[in-house]
PDB file of N, CA and C in Angstrom:
ATOM      1  N   MET A   1       6.736 -21.532 -25.193  1.00 78.00           N
ATOM      2  CA  MET A   1       6.924 -20.490 -26.186  1.00 78.00           C
ATOM      3  C   MET A   1       7.919 -19.442 -25.698  1.00 78.00           C
ATOM      4  N   LYS A   2       7.853 -19.110 -24.411  1.00 84.00           N
ATOM      5  CA  LYS A   2       8.777 -18.112 -23.880  1.00 84.00           C
ATOM      6  C   LYS A   2      10.204 -18.637 -23.878  1.00 84.00           C
ATOM      7  N   TRP A   3      10.340 -19.959 -23.696  1.00 88.00           N
ATOM      8  CA  TRP A   3      11.693 -20.518 -23.693  1.00 88.00           C
ATOM      9  C   TRP A   3      12.318 -20.447 -25.081  1.00 88.00           C
ATOM     10  N   ALA A   4      11.498 -20.523 -26.110  1.00 92.00           N
ATOM     11  CA  ALA A   4      12.017 -20.369 -27.474  1.00 92.00           C
ATOM     12  C   ALA A   4      12.511 -18.938 -27.686  1.00 92.00           C
ATOM     13  N   ALA A   5      11.787 -17.980 -27.117  1.00 90.00           N
ATOM     14  CA  ALA A   5      12.220 -16.586 -27.216  1.00 90.00           C
ATOM     15  C   ALA A   5      13.525 -16.366 -26.453  1.00 90.00           C
ATOM     16  N   ILE A   6      13.658 -16.994 -25.293  1.00 92.00           N
ATOM     17  CA  ILE A   6      14.902 -16.888 -24.517  1.00 92.00           C
ATOM     18  C   ILE A   6      16.047 -17.524 -25.298  1.00 92.00           C
ATOM     19  N   LEU A   7      15.786 -18.644 -25.938  1.00 94.00           N
ATOM     20  CA  LEU A   7      16.802 -19.292 -26.756  1.00 94.00           C
ATOM     21  C   LEU A   7      17.209 -18.390 -27.922  1.00 94.00           C
ATOM     22  N   GLY A   8      16.243 -17.735 -28.545  1.00 94.00           N
ATOM     23  CA  GLY A   8      16.536 -16.798 -29.629  1.00 94.00           C
ATOM     24  C   GLY A   8      17.351 -15.612 -29.136  1.00 94.00           C
ATOM     25  N   LEU A   9      17.011 -15.103 -27.971  1.00 93.00           N
ATOM     26  CA  LEU A   9      17.758 -13.999 -27.378  1.00 93.00           C
ATOM     27  C   LEU A   9      19.195 -14.426 -27.080  1.00 93.00           C
ATOM     28  N   THR A  10      19.349 -15.623 -26.564  1.00 94.00           N
ATOM     29  CA  THR A  10      20.690 -16.156 -26.298  1.00 94.00           C
ATOM     30  C   THR A  10      21.475 -16.306 -27.596  1.00 94.00           C
ATOM     31  N   LEU A  11      20.811 -16.745 -28.641  1.00 96.00           N
ATOM     32  CA  LEU A  11      21.455 -16.881 -29.940  1.00 96.00           C
ATOM     33  C   LEU A  11      21.943 -15.523 -30.454  1.00 96.00           C
ATOM     34  N   VAL A  12      21.148 -14.489 -30.269  1.00 94.00           N
ATOM     35  CA  VAL A  12      21.551 -13.143 -30.684  1.00 94.00           C
ATOM     36  C   VAL A  12      22.786 -12.689 -29.905  1.00 94.00           C
ATOM     37  N   VAL A  13      22.815 -12.936 -28.601  1.00 93.00           N
ATOM     38  CA  VAL A  13      23.971 -12.551 -27.786  1.00 93.00           C
ATOM     39  C   VAL A  13      25.212 -13.319 -28.231  1.00 93.00           C
ATOM     40  N   VAL A  14      25.060 -14.591 -28.553  1.00 93.00           N
ATOM     41  CA  VAL A  14      26.198 -15.385 -29.030  1.00 93.00           C
ATOM     42  C   VAL A  14      26.690 -14.864 -30.377  1.00 93.00           C
ATOM     43  N   ILE A  15      25.781 -14.484 -31.251  1.00 94.00           N
ATOM     44  CA  ILE A  15      26.180 -13.919 -32.550  1.00 94.00           C
ATOM     45  C   ILE A  15      26.925 -12.604 -32.345  1.00 94.00           C
ATOM     46  N   ILE A  16      26.457 -11.771 -31.442  1.00 92.00           N
ATOM     47  CA  ILE A  16      27.168 -10.525 -31.137  1.00 92.00           C
ATOM     48  C   ILE A  16      28.569 -10.834 -30.643  1.00 92.00           C
ATOM     49  N   TRP A  17      28.684 -11.819 -29.777  1.00 91.00           N
ATOM     50  CA  TRP A  17      29.994 -12.204 -29.262  1.00 91.00           C
ATOM     51  C   TRP A  17      30.898 -12.705 -30.381  1.00 91.00           C
ATOM     52  N   MET A  18      30.359 -13.512 -31.297  1.00 92.00           N
ATOM     53  CA  MET A  18      31.166 -14.052 -32.385  1.00 92.00           C
ATOM     54  C   MET A  18      31.641 -12.959 -33.338  1.00 92.00           C
ATOM     55  N   VAL A  19      30.788 -11.986 -33.604  1.00 93.00           N
ATOM     56  CA  VAL A  19      31.166 -10.901 -34.513  1.00 93.00           C
ATOM     57  C   VAL A  19      32.248 -10.026 -33.890  1.00 93.00           C
ATOM     58  N   ASP A  20      32.134  -9.730 -32.614  1.00 90.00           N
ATOM     59  CA  ASP A  20      33.073  -8.827 -31.945  1.00 90.00           C
ATOM     60  C   ASP A  20      34.196  -9.547 -31.209  1.00 90.00           C
ATOM     61  N   ARG A  21      34.317 -10.842 -31.387  1.00 85.00           N
ATOM     62  CA  ARG A  21      35.287 -11.641 -30.643  1.00 85.00           C
ATOM     63  C   ARG A  21      36.717 -11.148 -30.806  1.00 85.00           C
ATOM     64  N   LYS A  22      37.160 -10.881 -32.032  1.00 87.00           N
ATOM     65  CA  LYS A  22      38.541 -10.465 -32.267  1.00 87.00           C
ATOM     66  C   LYS A  22      38.818  -9.087 -31.689  1.00 87.00           C
ATOM     67  N   ALA A  23      37.870  -8.177 -31.844  1.00 88.00           N
ATOM     68  CA  ALA A  23      38.067  -6.826 -31.323  1.00 88.00           C
ATOM     69  C   ALA A  23      38.118  -6.825 -29.798  1.00 88.00           C
ATOM     70  N   VAL A  24      37.289  -7.623 -29.173  1.00 86.00           N
ATOM     71  CA  VAL A  24      37.265  -7.674 -27.712  1.00 86.00           C
ATOM     72  C   VAL A  24      38.515  -8.382 -27.189  1.00 86.00           C
ATOM     73  N   LYS A  25      38.955  -9.398 -27.885  1.00 85.00           N
ATOM     74  CA  LYS A  25      40.139 -10.145 -27.449  1.00 85.00           C
ATOM     75  C   LYS A  25      41.384  -9.260 -27.461  1.00 85.00           C
ATOM     76  N   ALA A  26      41.459  -8.334 -28.425  1.00 88.00           N
ATOM     77  CA  ALA A  26      42.630  -7.469 -28.544  1.00 88.00           C
ATOM     78  C   ALA A  26      42.535  -6.229 -27.653  1.00 88.00           C
ATOM     79  N   SER A  27      41.441  -6.025 -26.971  1.00 87.00           N
ATOM     80  CA  SER A  27      41.252  -4.809 -26.176  1.00 87.00           C
ATOM     81  C   SER A  27      41.711  -5.009 -24.733  1.00 87.00           C
ATOM     82  N   THR A  28      41.616  -3.943 -23.971  1.00 86.00           N
ATOM     83  CA  THR A  28      42.048  -3.975 -22.575  1.00 86.00           C
ATOM     84  C   THR A  28      41.020  -4.695 -21.699  1.00 86.00           C
ATOM     85  N   GLY A  29      41.397  -4.933 -20.468  1.00 87.00           N
ATOM     86  CA  GLY A  29      40.518  -5.630 -19.533  1.00 87.00           C
ATOM     87  C   GLY A  29      39.260  -4.853 -19.219  1.00 87.00           C
ATOM     88  N   ARG A  30      39.384  -3.530 -19.126  1.00 92.00           N
ATOM     89  CA  ARG A  30      38.223  -2.705 -18.813  1.00 92.00           C
ATOM     90  C   ARG A  30      37.209  -2.744 -19.951  1.00 92.00           C
ATOM     91  N   THR A  31      37.707  -2.740 -21.188  1.00 91.00           N
ATOM     92  CA  THR A  31      36.815  -2.810 -22.341  1.00 91.00           C
ATOM     93  C   THR A  31      36.126  -4.168 -22.407  1.00 91.00           C
ATOM     94  N   LYS A  32      36.865  -5.221 -22.116  1.00 90.00           N
ATOM     95  CA  LYS A  32      36.274  -6.567 -22.094  1.00 90.00           C
ATOM     96  C   LYS A  32      35.179  -6.654 -21.038  1.00 90.00           C
ATOM     97  N   LEU A  33      35.470  -6.120 -19.870  1.00 92.00           N
ATOM     98  CA  LEU A  33      34.491  -6.144 -18.790  1.00 92.00           C
ATOM     99  C   LEU A  33      33.234  -5.372 -19.174  1.00 92.00           C
ATOM    100  N   THR A  34      33.406  -4.216 -19.787  1.00 93.00           N
ATOM    101  CA  THR A  34      32.263  -3.417 -20.222  1.00 93.00           C
ATOM    102  C   THR A  34      31.449  -4.152 -21.278  1.00 93.00           C
ATOM    103  N   PHE A  35      32.132  -4.769 -22.232  1.00 92.00           N
ATOM    104  CA  PHE A  35      31.451  -5.531 -23.284  1.00 92.00           C
ATOM    105  C   PHE A  35      30.605  -6.642 -22.683  1.00 92.00           C
ATOM    106  N   TRP A  36      31.190  -7.434 -21.791  1.00 92.00           N
ATOM    107  CA  TRP A  36      30.452  -8.538 -21.191  1.00 92.00           C
ATOM    108  C   TRP A  36      29.333  -8.053 -20.282  1.00 92.00           C
ATOM    109  N   PHE A  37      29.593  -6.986 -19.533  1.00 95.00           N
ATOM    110  CA  PHE A  37      28.569  -6.445 -18.645  1.00 95.00           C
ATOM    111  C   PHE A  37      27.352  -5.986 -19.440  1.00 95.00           C
ATOM    112  N   LEU A  38      27.589  -5.244 -20.527  1.00 93.00           N
ATOM    113  CA  LEU A  38      26.463  -4.755 -21.328  1.00 93.00           C
ATOM    114  C   LEU A  38      25.722  -5.899 -22.018  1.00 93.00           C
ATOM    115  N   ASN A  39      26.449  -6.913 -22.478  1.00 94.00           N
ATOM    116  CA  ASN A  39      25.786  -8.059 -23.101  1.00 94.00           C
ATOM    117  C   ASN A  39      24.939  -8.831 -22.095  1.00 94.00           C
ATOM    118  N   VAL A  40      25.495  -9.081 -20.921  1.00 94.00           N
ATOM    119  CA  VAL A  40      24.742  -9.825 -19.908  1.00 94.00           C
ATOM    120  C   VAL A  40      23.557  -9.001 -19.414  1.00 94.00           C
ATOM    121  N   LEU A  41      23.765  -7.710 -19.202  1.00 93.00           N
ATOM    122  CA  LEU A  41      22.664  -6.843 -18.770  1.00 93.00           C
ATOM    123  C   LEU A  41      21.550  -6.805 -19.817  1.00 93.00           C
ATOM    124  N   GLY A  42      21.918  -6.703 -21.083  1.00 92.00           N
ATOM    125  CA  GLY A  42      20.914  -6.723 -22.152  1.00 92.00           C
ATOM    126  C   GLY A  42      20.164  -8.035 -22.204  1.00 92.00           C
ATOM    127  N   TRP A  43      20.889  -9.138 -21.999  1.00 93.00           N
ATOM    128  CA  TRP A  43      20.243 -10.445 -22.001  1.00 93.00           C
ATOM    129  C   TRP A  43      19.264 -10.562 -20.832  1.00 93.00           C
ATOM    130  N   VAL A  44      19.673 -10.107 -19.648  1.00 94.00           N
ATOM    131  CA  VAL A  44      18.810 -10.197 -18.464  1.00 94.00           C
ATOM    132  C   VAL A  44      17.556  -9.344 -18.648  1.00 94.00           C
ATOM    133  N   ILE A  45      17.727  -8.119 -19.130  1.00 91.00           N
ATOM    134  CA  ILE A  45      16.568  -7.250 -19.338  1.00 91.00           C
ATOM    135  C   ILE A  45      15.641  -7.842 -20.397  1.00 91.00           C
ATOM    136  N   GLY A  46      16.218  -8.371 -21.473  1.00 91.00           N
ATOM    137  CA  GLY A  46      15.399  -9.004 -22.506  1.00 91.00           C
ATOM    138  C   GLY A  46      14.637 -10.201 -21.974  1.00 91.00           C
ATOM    139  N   ALA A  47      15.303 -11.033 -21.176  1.00 92.00           N
ATOM    140  CA  ALA A  47      14.639 -12.207 -20.604  1.00 92.00           C
ATOM    141  C   ALA A  47      13.531 -11.785 -19.647  1.00 92.00           C
ATOM    142  N   LEU A  48      13.788 -10.771 -18.834  1.00 91.00           N
ATOM    143  CA  LEU A  48      12.741 -10.292 -17.926  1.00 91.00           C
ATOM    144  C   LEU A  48      11.539  -9.753 -18.689  1.00 91.00           C
ATOM    145  N   LEU A  49      11.789  -9.074 -19.806  1.00 89.00           N
ATOM    146  CA  LEU A  49      10.672  -8.548 -20.594  1.00 89.00           C
ATOM    147  C   LEU A  49       9.854  -9.668 -21.237  1.00 89.00           C
ATOM    148  N   PHE A  50      10.475 -10.802 -21.548  1.00 89.00           N
ATOM    149  CA  PHE A  50       9.706 -11.934 -22.068  1.00 89.00           C
ATOM    150  C   PHE A  50       8.780 -12.500 -21.004  1.00 89.00           C
ATOM    151  N   PHE A  51       9.249 -12.594 -19.768  1.00 90.00           N
ATOM    152  CA  PHE A  51       8.450 -13.172 -18.702  1.00 90.00           C
ATOM    153  C   PHE A  51       7.499 -12.176 -18.058  1.00 90.00           C
ATOM    154  N   PHE A  52       7.884 -10.901 -18.005  1.00 91.00           N
ATOM    155  CA  PHE A  52       7.062  -9.852 -17.391  1.00 91.00           C
ATOM    156  C   PHE A  52       6.923  -8.677 -18.357  1.00 91.00           C
ATOM    157  N   PRO A  53       6.063  -8.803 -19.370  1.00 90.00           N
ATOM    158  CA  PRO A  53       5.969  -7.751 -20.387  1.00 90.00           C
ATOM    159  C   PRO A  53       5.403  -6.424 -19.869  1.00 90.00           C
ATOM    160  N   ASP A  54       4.776  -6.426 -18.703  1.00 91.00           N
ATOM    161  CA  ASP A  54       4.212  -5.193 -18.158  1.00 91.00           C
ATOM    162  C   ASP A  54       5.153  -4.493 -17.191  1.00 91.00           C
ATOM    163  N   MET A  55       6.433  -4.822 -17.255  1.00 88.00           N
ATOM    164  CA  MET A  55       7.414  -4.151 -16.389  1.00 88.00           C
ATOM    165  C   MET A  55       7.444  -2.662 -16.702  1.00 88.00           C
ATOM    166  N   PRO A  56       7.648  -1.834 -15.684  1.00 87.00           N
ATOM    167  CA  PRO A  56       7.733  -0.407 -15.960  1.00 87.00           C
ATOM    168  C   PRO A  56       8.984  -0.078 -16.765  1.00 87.00           C
ATOM    169  N   GLY A  57       8.832   0.898 -17.641  1.00 85.00           N
ATOM    170  CA  GLY A  57       9.961   1.341 -18.441  1.00 85.00           C
ATOM    171  C   GLY A  57      10.785   2.375 -17.692  1.00 85.00           C
ATOM    172  N   PRO A  58      11.861   2.834 -18.312  1.00 84.00           N
ATOM    173  CA  PRO A  58      12.732   3.808 -17.648  1.00 84.00           C
ATOM    174  C   PRO A  58      12.018   5.109 -17.268  1.00 84.00           C
ATOM    175  N   SER A  59      11.123   5.588 -18.119  1.00 89.00           N
ATOM    176  CA  SER A  59      10.437   6.841 -17.801  1.00 89.00           C
ATOM    177  C   SER A  59       9.507   6.678 -16.594  1.00 89.00           C
ATOM    178  N   GLN A  60       8.888   5.516 -16.456  1.00 89.00           N
ATOM    179  CA  GLN A  60       8.024   5.276 -15.302  1.00 89.00           C
ATOM    180  C   GLN A  60       8.839   5.173 -14.018  1.00 89.00           C
ATOM    181  N   VAL A  61      10.039   4.637 -14.107  1.00 86.00           N
ATOM    182  CA  VAL A  61      10.912   4.561 -12.930  1.00 86.00           C
ATOM    183  C   VAL A  61      11.329   5.966 -12.512  1.00 86.00           C
ATOM    184  N   TRP A  62      11.690   6.812 -13.481  1.00 88.00           N
ATOM    185  CA  TRP A  62      12.067   8.198 -13.165  1.00 88.00           C
ATOM    186  C   TRP A  62      10.905   8.943 -12.523  1.00 88.00           C
ATOM    187  N   LEU A  63       9.691   8.753 -13.043  1.00 88.00           N
ATOM    188  CA  LEU A  63       8.527   9.399 -12.443  1.00 88.00           C
ATOM    189  C   LEU A  63       8.310   8.927 -11.015  1.00 88.00           C
ATOM    190  N   PHE A  64       8.479   7.639 -10.776  1.00 89.00           N
ATOM    191  CA  PHE A  64       8.316   7.096  -9.429  1.00 89.00           C
ATOM    192  C   PHE A  64       9.323   7.718  -8.468  1.00 89.00           C
ATOM    193  N   ILE A  65      10.535   7.950  -8.947  1.00 86.00           N
ATOM    194  CA  ILE A  65      11.582   8.505  -8.091  1.00 86.00           C
ATOM    195  C   ILE A  65      11.387  10.003  -7.864  1.00 86.00           C
ATOM    196  N   PHE A  66      11.101  10.748  -8.925  1.00 87.00           N
ATOM    197  CA  PHE A  66      11.118  12.203  -8.821  1.00 87.00           C
ATOM    198  C   PHE A  66       9.753  12.859  -8.629  1.00 87.00           C
ATOM    199  N   LYS A  67       8.670  12.126  -8.764  1.00 88.00           N
ATOM    200  CA  LYS A  67       7.338  12.714  -8.563  1.00 88.00           C
ATOM    201  C   LYS A  67       7.163  13.255  -7.141  1.00 88.00           C
ATOM    202  N   PRO A  68       7.555  12.529  -6.085  1.00 88.00           N
ATOM    203  CA  PRO A  68       7.426  13.098  -4.745  1.00 88.00           C
ATOM    204  C   PRO A  68       8.275  14.373  -4.562  1.00 88.00           C
ATOM    205  N   LEU A  69       9.452  14.394  -5.156  1.00 86.00           N
ATOM    206  CA  LEU A  69      10.305  15.575  -5.069  1.00 86.00           C
ATOM    207  C   LEU A  69       9.654  16.763  -5.766  1.00 86.00           C
ATOM    208  N   SER A  70       9.034  16.497  -6.914  1.00 84.00           N
ATOM    209  CA  SER A  70       8.331  17.535  -7.653  1.00 84.00           C
ATOM    210  C   SER A  70       7.174  18.100  -6.836  1.00 84.00           C
ATOM    211  N   ASN A  71       6.442  17.228  -6.152  1.00 83.00           N
ATOM    212  CA  ASN A  71       5.333  17.677  -5.318  1.00 83.00           C
ATOM    213  C   ASN A  71       5.815  18.494  -4.134  1.00 83.00           C
ATOM    214  N   ILE A  72       6.924  18.085  -3.539  1.00 86.00           N
ATOM    215  CA  ILE A  72       7.461  18.826  -2.384  1.00 86.00           C
ATOM    216  C   ILE A  72       7.902  20.213  -2.785  1.00 86.00           C
ATOM    217  N   LEU A  73       8.555  20.317  -3.952  1.00 85.00           N
ATOM    218  CA  LEU A  73       9.068  21.614  -4.406  1.00 85.00           C
ATOM    219  C   LEU A  73       8.010  22.452  -5.110  1.00 85.00           C
ATOM    220  N   GLY A  74       6.845  21.860  -5.389  1.00 81.00           N
ATOM    221  CA  GLY A  74       5.753  22.585  -6.044  1.00 81.00           C
ATOM    222  C   GLY A  74       6.039  22.894  -7.493  1.00 81.00           C
ATOM    223  N   LEU A  75       6.670  21.956  -8.219  1.00 76.00           N
ATOM    224  CA  LEU A  75       7.055  22.177  -9.607  1.00 76.00           C
ATOM    225  C   LEU A  75       6.059  21.625 -10.615  1.00 76.00           C
ATOM    226  N   HIS A  76       4.971  21.108 -10.188  1.00 66.00           N
ATOM    227  CA  HIS A  76       4.019  20.510 -11.123  1.00 66.00           C
ATOM    228  C   HIS A  76       3.094  21.510 -11.633  1.00 66.00           C
TER     229      HIS A  76
END
């Protein structure tokens, strides 16, 4: 079942590529690199969320990083 979701996610990324193909082809190298980087990063994060749905979100990562700093400075 998870592989079907990964296939669907891949299909969405391919559709995004097909829709934006002409605009990306006519753009500079830096824009192309950014487009592909964001698409691949989105695909990887989506695939990880299918396999590990209890992954911490961005706010939990920020708390993990800055909570000790907050305690040291006495800001809580």
